[in-house]
PDB file of C-alpha atoms in Angstrom:
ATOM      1  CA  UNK A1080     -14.401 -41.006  21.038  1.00 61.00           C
ATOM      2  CA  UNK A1081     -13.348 -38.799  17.868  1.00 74.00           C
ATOM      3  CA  UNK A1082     -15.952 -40.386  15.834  1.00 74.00           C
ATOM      4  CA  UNK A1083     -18.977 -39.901  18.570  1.00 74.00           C
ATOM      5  CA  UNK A1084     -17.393 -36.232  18.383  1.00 76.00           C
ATOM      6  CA  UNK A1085     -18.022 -35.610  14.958  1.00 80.00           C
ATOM      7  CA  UNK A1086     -21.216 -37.266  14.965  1.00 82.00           C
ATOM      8  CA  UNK A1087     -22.494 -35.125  17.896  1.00 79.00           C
ATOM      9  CA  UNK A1088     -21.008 -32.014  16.095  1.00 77.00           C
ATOM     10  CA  UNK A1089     -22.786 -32.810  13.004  1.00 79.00           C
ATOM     11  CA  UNK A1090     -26.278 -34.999  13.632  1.00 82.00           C
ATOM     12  CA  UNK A1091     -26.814 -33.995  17.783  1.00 82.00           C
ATOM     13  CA  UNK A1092     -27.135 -36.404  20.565  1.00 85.00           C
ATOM     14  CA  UNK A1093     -30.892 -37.495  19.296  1.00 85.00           C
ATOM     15  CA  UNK A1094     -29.666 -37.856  15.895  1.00 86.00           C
ATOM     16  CA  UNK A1095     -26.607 -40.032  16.705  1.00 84.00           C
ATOM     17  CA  UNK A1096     -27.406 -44.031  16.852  1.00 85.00           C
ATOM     18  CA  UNK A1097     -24.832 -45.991  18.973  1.00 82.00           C
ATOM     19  CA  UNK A1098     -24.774 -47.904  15.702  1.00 84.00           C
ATOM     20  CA  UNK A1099     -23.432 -45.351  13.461  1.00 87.00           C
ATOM     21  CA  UNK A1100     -21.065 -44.516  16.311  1.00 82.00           C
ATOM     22  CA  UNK A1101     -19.405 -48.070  16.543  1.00 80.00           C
ATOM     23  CA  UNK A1102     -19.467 -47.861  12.773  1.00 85.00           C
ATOM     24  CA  UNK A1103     -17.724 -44.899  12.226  1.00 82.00           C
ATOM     25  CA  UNK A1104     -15.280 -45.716  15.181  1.00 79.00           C
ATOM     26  CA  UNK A1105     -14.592 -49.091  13.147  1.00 83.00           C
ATOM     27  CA  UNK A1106     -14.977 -50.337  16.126  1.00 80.00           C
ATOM     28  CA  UNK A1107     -16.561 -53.781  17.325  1.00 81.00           C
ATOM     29  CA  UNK A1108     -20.667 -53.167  18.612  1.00 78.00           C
ATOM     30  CA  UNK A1109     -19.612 -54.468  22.190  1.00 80.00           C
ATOM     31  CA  UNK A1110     -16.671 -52.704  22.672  1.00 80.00           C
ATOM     32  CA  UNK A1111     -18.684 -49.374  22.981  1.00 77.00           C
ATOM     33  CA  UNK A1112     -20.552 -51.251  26.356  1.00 80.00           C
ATOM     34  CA  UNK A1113     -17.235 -52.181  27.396  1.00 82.00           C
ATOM     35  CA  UNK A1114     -15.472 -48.784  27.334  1.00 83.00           C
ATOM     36  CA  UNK A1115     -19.007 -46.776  28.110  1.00 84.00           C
ATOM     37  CA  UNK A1116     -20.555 -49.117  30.227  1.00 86.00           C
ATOM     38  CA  UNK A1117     -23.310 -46.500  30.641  1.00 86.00           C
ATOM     39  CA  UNK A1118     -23.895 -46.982  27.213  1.00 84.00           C
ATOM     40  CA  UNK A1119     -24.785 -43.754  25.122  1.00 86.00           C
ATOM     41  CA  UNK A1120     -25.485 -41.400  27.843  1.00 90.00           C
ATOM     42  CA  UNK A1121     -21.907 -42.239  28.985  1.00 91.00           C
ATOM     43  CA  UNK A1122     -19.726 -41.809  26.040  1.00 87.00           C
ATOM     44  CA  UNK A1123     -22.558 -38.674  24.761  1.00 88.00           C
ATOM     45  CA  UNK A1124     -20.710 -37.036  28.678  1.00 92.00           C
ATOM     46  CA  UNK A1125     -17.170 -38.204  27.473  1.00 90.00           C
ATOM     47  CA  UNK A1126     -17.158 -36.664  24.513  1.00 87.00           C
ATOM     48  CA  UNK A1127     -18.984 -33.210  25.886  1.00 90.00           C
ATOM     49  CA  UNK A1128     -16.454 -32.716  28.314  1.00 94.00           C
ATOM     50  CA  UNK A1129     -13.249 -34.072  26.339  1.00 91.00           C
ATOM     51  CA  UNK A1130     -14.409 -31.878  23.047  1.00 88.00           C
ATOM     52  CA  UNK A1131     -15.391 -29.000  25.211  1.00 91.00           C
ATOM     53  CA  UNK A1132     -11.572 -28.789  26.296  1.00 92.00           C
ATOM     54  CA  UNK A1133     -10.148 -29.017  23.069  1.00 88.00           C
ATOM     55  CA  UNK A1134     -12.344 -26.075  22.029  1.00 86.00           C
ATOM     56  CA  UNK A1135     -11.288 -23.863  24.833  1.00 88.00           C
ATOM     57  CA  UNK A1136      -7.788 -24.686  23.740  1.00 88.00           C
ATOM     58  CA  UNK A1137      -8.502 -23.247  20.445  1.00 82.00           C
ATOM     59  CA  UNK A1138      -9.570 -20.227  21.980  1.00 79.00           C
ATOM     60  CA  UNK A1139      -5.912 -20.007  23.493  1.00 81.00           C
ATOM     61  CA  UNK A1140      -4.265 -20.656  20.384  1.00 84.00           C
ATOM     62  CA  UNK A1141      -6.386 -18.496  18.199  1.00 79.00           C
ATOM     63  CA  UNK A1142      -5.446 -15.662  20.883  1.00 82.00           C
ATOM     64  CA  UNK A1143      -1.772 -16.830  21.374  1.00 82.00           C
ATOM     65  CA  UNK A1144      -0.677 -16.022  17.457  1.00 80.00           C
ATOM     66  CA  UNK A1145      -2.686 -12.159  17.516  1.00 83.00           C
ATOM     67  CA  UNK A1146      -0.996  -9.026  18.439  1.00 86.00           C
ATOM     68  CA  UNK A1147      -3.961  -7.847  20.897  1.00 92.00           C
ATOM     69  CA  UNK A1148      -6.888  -8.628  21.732  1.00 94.00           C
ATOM     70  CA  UNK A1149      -9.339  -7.110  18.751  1.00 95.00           C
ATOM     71  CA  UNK A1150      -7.064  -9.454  16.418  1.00 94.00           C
ATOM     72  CA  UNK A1151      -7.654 -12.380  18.528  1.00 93.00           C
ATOM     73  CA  UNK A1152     -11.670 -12.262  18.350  1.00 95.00           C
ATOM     74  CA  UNK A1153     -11.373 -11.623  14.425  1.00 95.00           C
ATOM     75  CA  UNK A1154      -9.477 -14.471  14.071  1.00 92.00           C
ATOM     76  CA  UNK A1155     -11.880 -16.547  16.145  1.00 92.00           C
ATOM     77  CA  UNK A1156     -14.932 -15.792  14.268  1.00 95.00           C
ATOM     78  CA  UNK A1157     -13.212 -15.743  11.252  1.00 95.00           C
ATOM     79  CA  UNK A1158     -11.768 -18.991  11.774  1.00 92.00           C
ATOM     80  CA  UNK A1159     -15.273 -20.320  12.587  1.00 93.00           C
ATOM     81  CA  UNK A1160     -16.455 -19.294   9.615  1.00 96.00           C
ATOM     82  CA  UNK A1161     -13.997 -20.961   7.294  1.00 95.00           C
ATOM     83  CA  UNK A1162     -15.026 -23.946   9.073  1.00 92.00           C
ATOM     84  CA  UNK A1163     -18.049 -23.941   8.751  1.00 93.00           C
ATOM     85  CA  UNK A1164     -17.822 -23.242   4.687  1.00 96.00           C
ATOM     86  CA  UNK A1165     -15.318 -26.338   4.486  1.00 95.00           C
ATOM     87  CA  UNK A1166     -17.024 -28.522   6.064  1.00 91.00           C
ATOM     88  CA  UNK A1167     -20.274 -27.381   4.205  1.00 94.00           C
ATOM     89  CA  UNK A1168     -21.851 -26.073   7.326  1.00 92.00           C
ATOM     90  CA  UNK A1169     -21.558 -29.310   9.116  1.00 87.00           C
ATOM     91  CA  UNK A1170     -19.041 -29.015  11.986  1.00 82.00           C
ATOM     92  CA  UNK A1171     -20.047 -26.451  14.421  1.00 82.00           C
ATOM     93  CA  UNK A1172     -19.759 -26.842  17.946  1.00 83.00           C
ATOM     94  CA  UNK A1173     -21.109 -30.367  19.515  1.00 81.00           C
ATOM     95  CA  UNK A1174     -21.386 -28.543  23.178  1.00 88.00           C
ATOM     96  CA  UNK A1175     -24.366 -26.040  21.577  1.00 87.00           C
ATOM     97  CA  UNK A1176     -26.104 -28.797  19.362  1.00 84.00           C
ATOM     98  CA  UNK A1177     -26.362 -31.208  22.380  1.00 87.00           C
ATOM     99  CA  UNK A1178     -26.898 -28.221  25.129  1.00 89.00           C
ATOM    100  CA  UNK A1179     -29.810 -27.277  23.113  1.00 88.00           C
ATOM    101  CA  UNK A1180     -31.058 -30.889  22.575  1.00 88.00           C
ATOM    102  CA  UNK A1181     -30.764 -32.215  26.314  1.00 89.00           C
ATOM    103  CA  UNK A1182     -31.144 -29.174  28.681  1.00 84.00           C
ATOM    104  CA  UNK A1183     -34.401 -30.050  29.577  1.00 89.00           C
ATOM    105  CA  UNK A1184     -34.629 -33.778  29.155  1.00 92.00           C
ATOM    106  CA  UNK A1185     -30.928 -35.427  30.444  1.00 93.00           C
ATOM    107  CA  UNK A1186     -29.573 -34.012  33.472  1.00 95.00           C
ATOM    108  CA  UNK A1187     -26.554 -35.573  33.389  1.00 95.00           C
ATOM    109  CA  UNK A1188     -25.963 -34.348  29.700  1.00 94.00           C
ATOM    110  CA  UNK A1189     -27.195 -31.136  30.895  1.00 95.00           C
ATOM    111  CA  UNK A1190     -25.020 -30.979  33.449  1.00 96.00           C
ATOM    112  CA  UNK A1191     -22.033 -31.712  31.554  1.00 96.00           C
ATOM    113  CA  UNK A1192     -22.628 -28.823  28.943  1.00 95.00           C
ATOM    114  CA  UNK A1193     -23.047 -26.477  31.987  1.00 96.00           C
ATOM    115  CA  UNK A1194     -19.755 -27.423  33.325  1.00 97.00           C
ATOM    116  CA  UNK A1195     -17.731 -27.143  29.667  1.00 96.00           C
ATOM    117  CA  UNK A1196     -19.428 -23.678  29.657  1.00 96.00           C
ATOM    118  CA  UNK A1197     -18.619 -22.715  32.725  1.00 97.00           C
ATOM    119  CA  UNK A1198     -14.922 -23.591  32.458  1.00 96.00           C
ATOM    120  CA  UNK A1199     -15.083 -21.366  29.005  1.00 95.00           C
ATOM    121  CA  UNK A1200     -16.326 -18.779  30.909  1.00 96.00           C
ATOM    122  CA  UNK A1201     -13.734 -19.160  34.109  1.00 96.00           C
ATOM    123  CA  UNK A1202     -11.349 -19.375  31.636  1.00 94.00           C
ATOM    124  CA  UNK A1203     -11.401 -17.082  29.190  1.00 93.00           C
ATOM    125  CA  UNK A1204     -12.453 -14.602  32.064  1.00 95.00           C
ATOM    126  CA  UNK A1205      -8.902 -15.322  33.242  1.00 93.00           C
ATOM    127  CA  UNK A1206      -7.313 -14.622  29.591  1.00 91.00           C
ATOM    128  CA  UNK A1207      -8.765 -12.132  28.699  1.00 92.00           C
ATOM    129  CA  UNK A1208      -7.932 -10.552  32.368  1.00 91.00           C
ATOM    130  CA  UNK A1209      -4.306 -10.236  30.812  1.00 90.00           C
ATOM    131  CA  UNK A1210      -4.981  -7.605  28.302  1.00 92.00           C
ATOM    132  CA  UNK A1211      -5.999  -5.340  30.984  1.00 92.00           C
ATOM    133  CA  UNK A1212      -9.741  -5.922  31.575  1.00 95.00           C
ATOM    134  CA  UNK A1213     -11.277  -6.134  34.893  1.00 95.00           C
ATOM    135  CA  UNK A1214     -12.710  -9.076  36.087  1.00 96.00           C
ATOM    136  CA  UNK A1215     -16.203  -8.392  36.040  1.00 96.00           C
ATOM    137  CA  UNK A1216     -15.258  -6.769  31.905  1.00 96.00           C
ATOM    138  CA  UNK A1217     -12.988  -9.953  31.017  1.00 96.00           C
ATOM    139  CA  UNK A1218     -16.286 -12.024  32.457  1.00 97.00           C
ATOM    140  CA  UNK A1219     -18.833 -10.035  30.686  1.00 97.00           C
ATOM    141  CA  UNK A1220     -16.626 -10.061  27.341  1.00 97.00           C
ATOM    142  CA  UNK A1221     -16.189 -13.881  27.694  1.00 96.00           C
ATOM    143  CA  UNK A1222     -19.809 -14.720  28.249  1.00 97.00           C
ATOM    144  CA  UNK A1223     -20.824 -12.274  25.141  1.00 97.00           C
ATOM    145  CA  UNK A1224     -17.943 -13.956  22.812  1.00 96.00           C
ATOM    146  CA  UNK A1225     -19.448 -17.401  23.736  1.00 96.00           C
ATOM    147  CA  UNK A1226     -22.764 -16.583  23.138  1.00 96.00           C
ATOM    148  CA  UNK A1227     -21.886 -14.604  20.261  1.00 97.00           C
ATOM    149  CA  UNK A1228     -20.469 -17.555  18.754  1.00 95.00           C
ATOM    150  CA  UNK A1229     -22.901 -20.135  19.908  1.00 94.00           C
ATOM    151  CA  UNK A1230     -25.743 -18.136  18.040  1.00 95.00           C
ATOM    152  CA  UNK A1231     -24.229 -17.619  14.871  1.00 96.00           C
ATOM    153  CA  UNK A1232     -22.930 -21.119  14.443  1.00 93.00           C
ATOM    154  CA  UNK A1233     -27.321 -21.934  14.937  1.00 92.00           C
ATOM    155  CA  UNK A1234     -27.929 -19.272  12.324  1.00 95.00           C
ATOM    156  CA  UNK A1235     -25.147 -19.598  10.118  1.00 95.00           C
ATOM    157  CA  UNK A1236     -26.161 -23.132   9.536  1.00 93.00           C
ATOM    158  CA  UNK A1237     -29.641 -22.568   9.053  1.00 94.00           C
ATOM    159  CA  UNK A1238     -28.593 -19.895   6.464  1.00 97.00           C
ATOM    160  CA  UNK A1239     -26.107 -21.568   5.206  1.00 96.00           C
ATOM    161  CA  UNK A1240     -23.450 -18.621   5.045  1.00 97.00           C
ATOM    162  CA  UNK A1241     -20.980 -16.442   6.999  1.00 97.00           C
ATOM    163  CA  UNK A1242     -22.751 -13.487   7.232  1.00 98.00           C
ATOM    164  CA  UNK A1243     -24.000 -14.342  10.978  1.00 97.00           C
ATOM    165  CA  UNK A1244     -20.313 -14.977  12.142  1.00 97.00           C
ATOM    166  CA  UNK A1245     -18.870 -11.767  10.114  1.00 97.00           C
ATOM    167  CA  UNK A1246     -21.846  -9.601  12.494  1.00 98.00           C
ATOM    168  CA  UNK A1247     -21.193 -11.817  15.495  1.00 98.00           C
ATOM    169  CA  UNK A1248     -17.180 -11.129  15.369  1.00 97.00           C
ATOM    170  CA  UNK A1249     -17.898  -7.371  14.320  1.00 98.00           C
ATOM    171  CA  UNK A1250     -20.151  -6.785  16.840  1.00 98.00           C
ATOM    172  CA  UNK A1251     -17.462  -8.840  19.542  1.00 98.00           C
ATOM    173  CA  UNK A1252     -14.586  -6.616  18.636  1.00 97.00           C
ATOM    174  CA  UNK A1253     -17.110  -3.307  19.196  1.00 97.00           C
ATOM    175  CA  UNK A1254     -18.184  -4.053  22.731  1.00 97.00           C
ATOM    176  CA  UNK A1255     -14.466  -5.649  23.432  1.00 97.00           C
ATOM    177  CA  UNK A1256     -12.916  -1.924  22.024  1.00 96.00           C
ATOM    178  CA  UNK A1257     -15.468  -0.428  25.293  1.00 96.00           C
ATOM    179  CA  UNK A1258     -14.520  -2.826  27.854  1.00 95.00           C
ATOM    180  CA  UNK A1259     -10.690  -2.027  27.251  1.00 93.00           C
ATOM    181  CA  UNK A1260      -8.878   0.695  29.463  1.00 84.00           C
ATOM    182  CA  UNK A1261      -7.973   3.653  27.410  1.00 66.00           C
ATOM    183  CA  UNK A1262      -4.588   3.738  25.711  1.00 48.00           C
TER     184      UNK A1262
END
């Protein structure tokens, strides 16, 4: 499943052949029919909803190591970036690159990207709730920090640099410093 991963992140759902997905599993061609017997479409949900977990528990451990809140976002998009210049703007986030790809033409992909996003959102609503946001702030702060993301990963790899993820995480840390109760 790590290989379909990184060959979601990278190429999309279109641009991924079952082929190079066996391949770069070293795995044998009928073993992806026996474990996915839905074929594709099967392991493309498996590896939306598995990869969409591990990324929201990056968000917790990107937030776990910062002394407040405005560190934690830094961190995030600054992390992002760095991985997107290592990996020479490959390896952004598979849940975007297929969301965009399938919201209109696979339901059930569709609907699997809607429910990794929505357990972002429910989520990081919940985290964020802990440095003293309201609900309805933590939700609004979680939904611009995902979207915030989302669309400078698209334009940072078109461009091919940062500078979309530096604006993105300044821009996060400004509306999170208005959503915060005074000190």
């Amino acid at each position: 499943m790590n290989a379909g991963a990184e060959l979601l992140r990278r190429n999309g759902y279109t641009g991924t052949g079952v082929k190079q997905i066996v391949e770069a599993a070293n795995a044998p061609f009928g073993s992806l029919y026996h474990f996915f017997p839905g074929g594709k479409e099967q392991l493309g949900e498996e590896v939306i909803r598995t990869s969409g977990m591990m990324y929201l528990a990056l968000f917790e451990i990107f937030f776990a190591d910062e002394p407040d809140l405005l560190h934690g976002i830094e961190a995030c998009f600054a992390s992002a970036a760095e991985t997107l210049k290592a990996t020479d703007y490959a390896d952004a986030c598979p849940i975007a690159t297929v969301a965009l790809e399938v919201a209109s033409t696979n339901e059930k992909l569709r609907i699997a990207t809607a429910d990794v996003f929505t357990a972002w959102i429910e989520t990081g609503s919940e985290k964020l709730g802990k440095y003293g946001l309201a609900p309805e702030a933590a939700r609004r702060l979680t939904i611009a920090l995902v979207n915030s993301l989302e669309g400078a990963f698209v334009l940072s790899r078109s461009l091919r640099n940062t500078e979309a993820l530096e604006v993105a995480g300044a821009s996060s840390v400004a509306f999170a410093r208005t959503l915060l109760p005074a000190a």
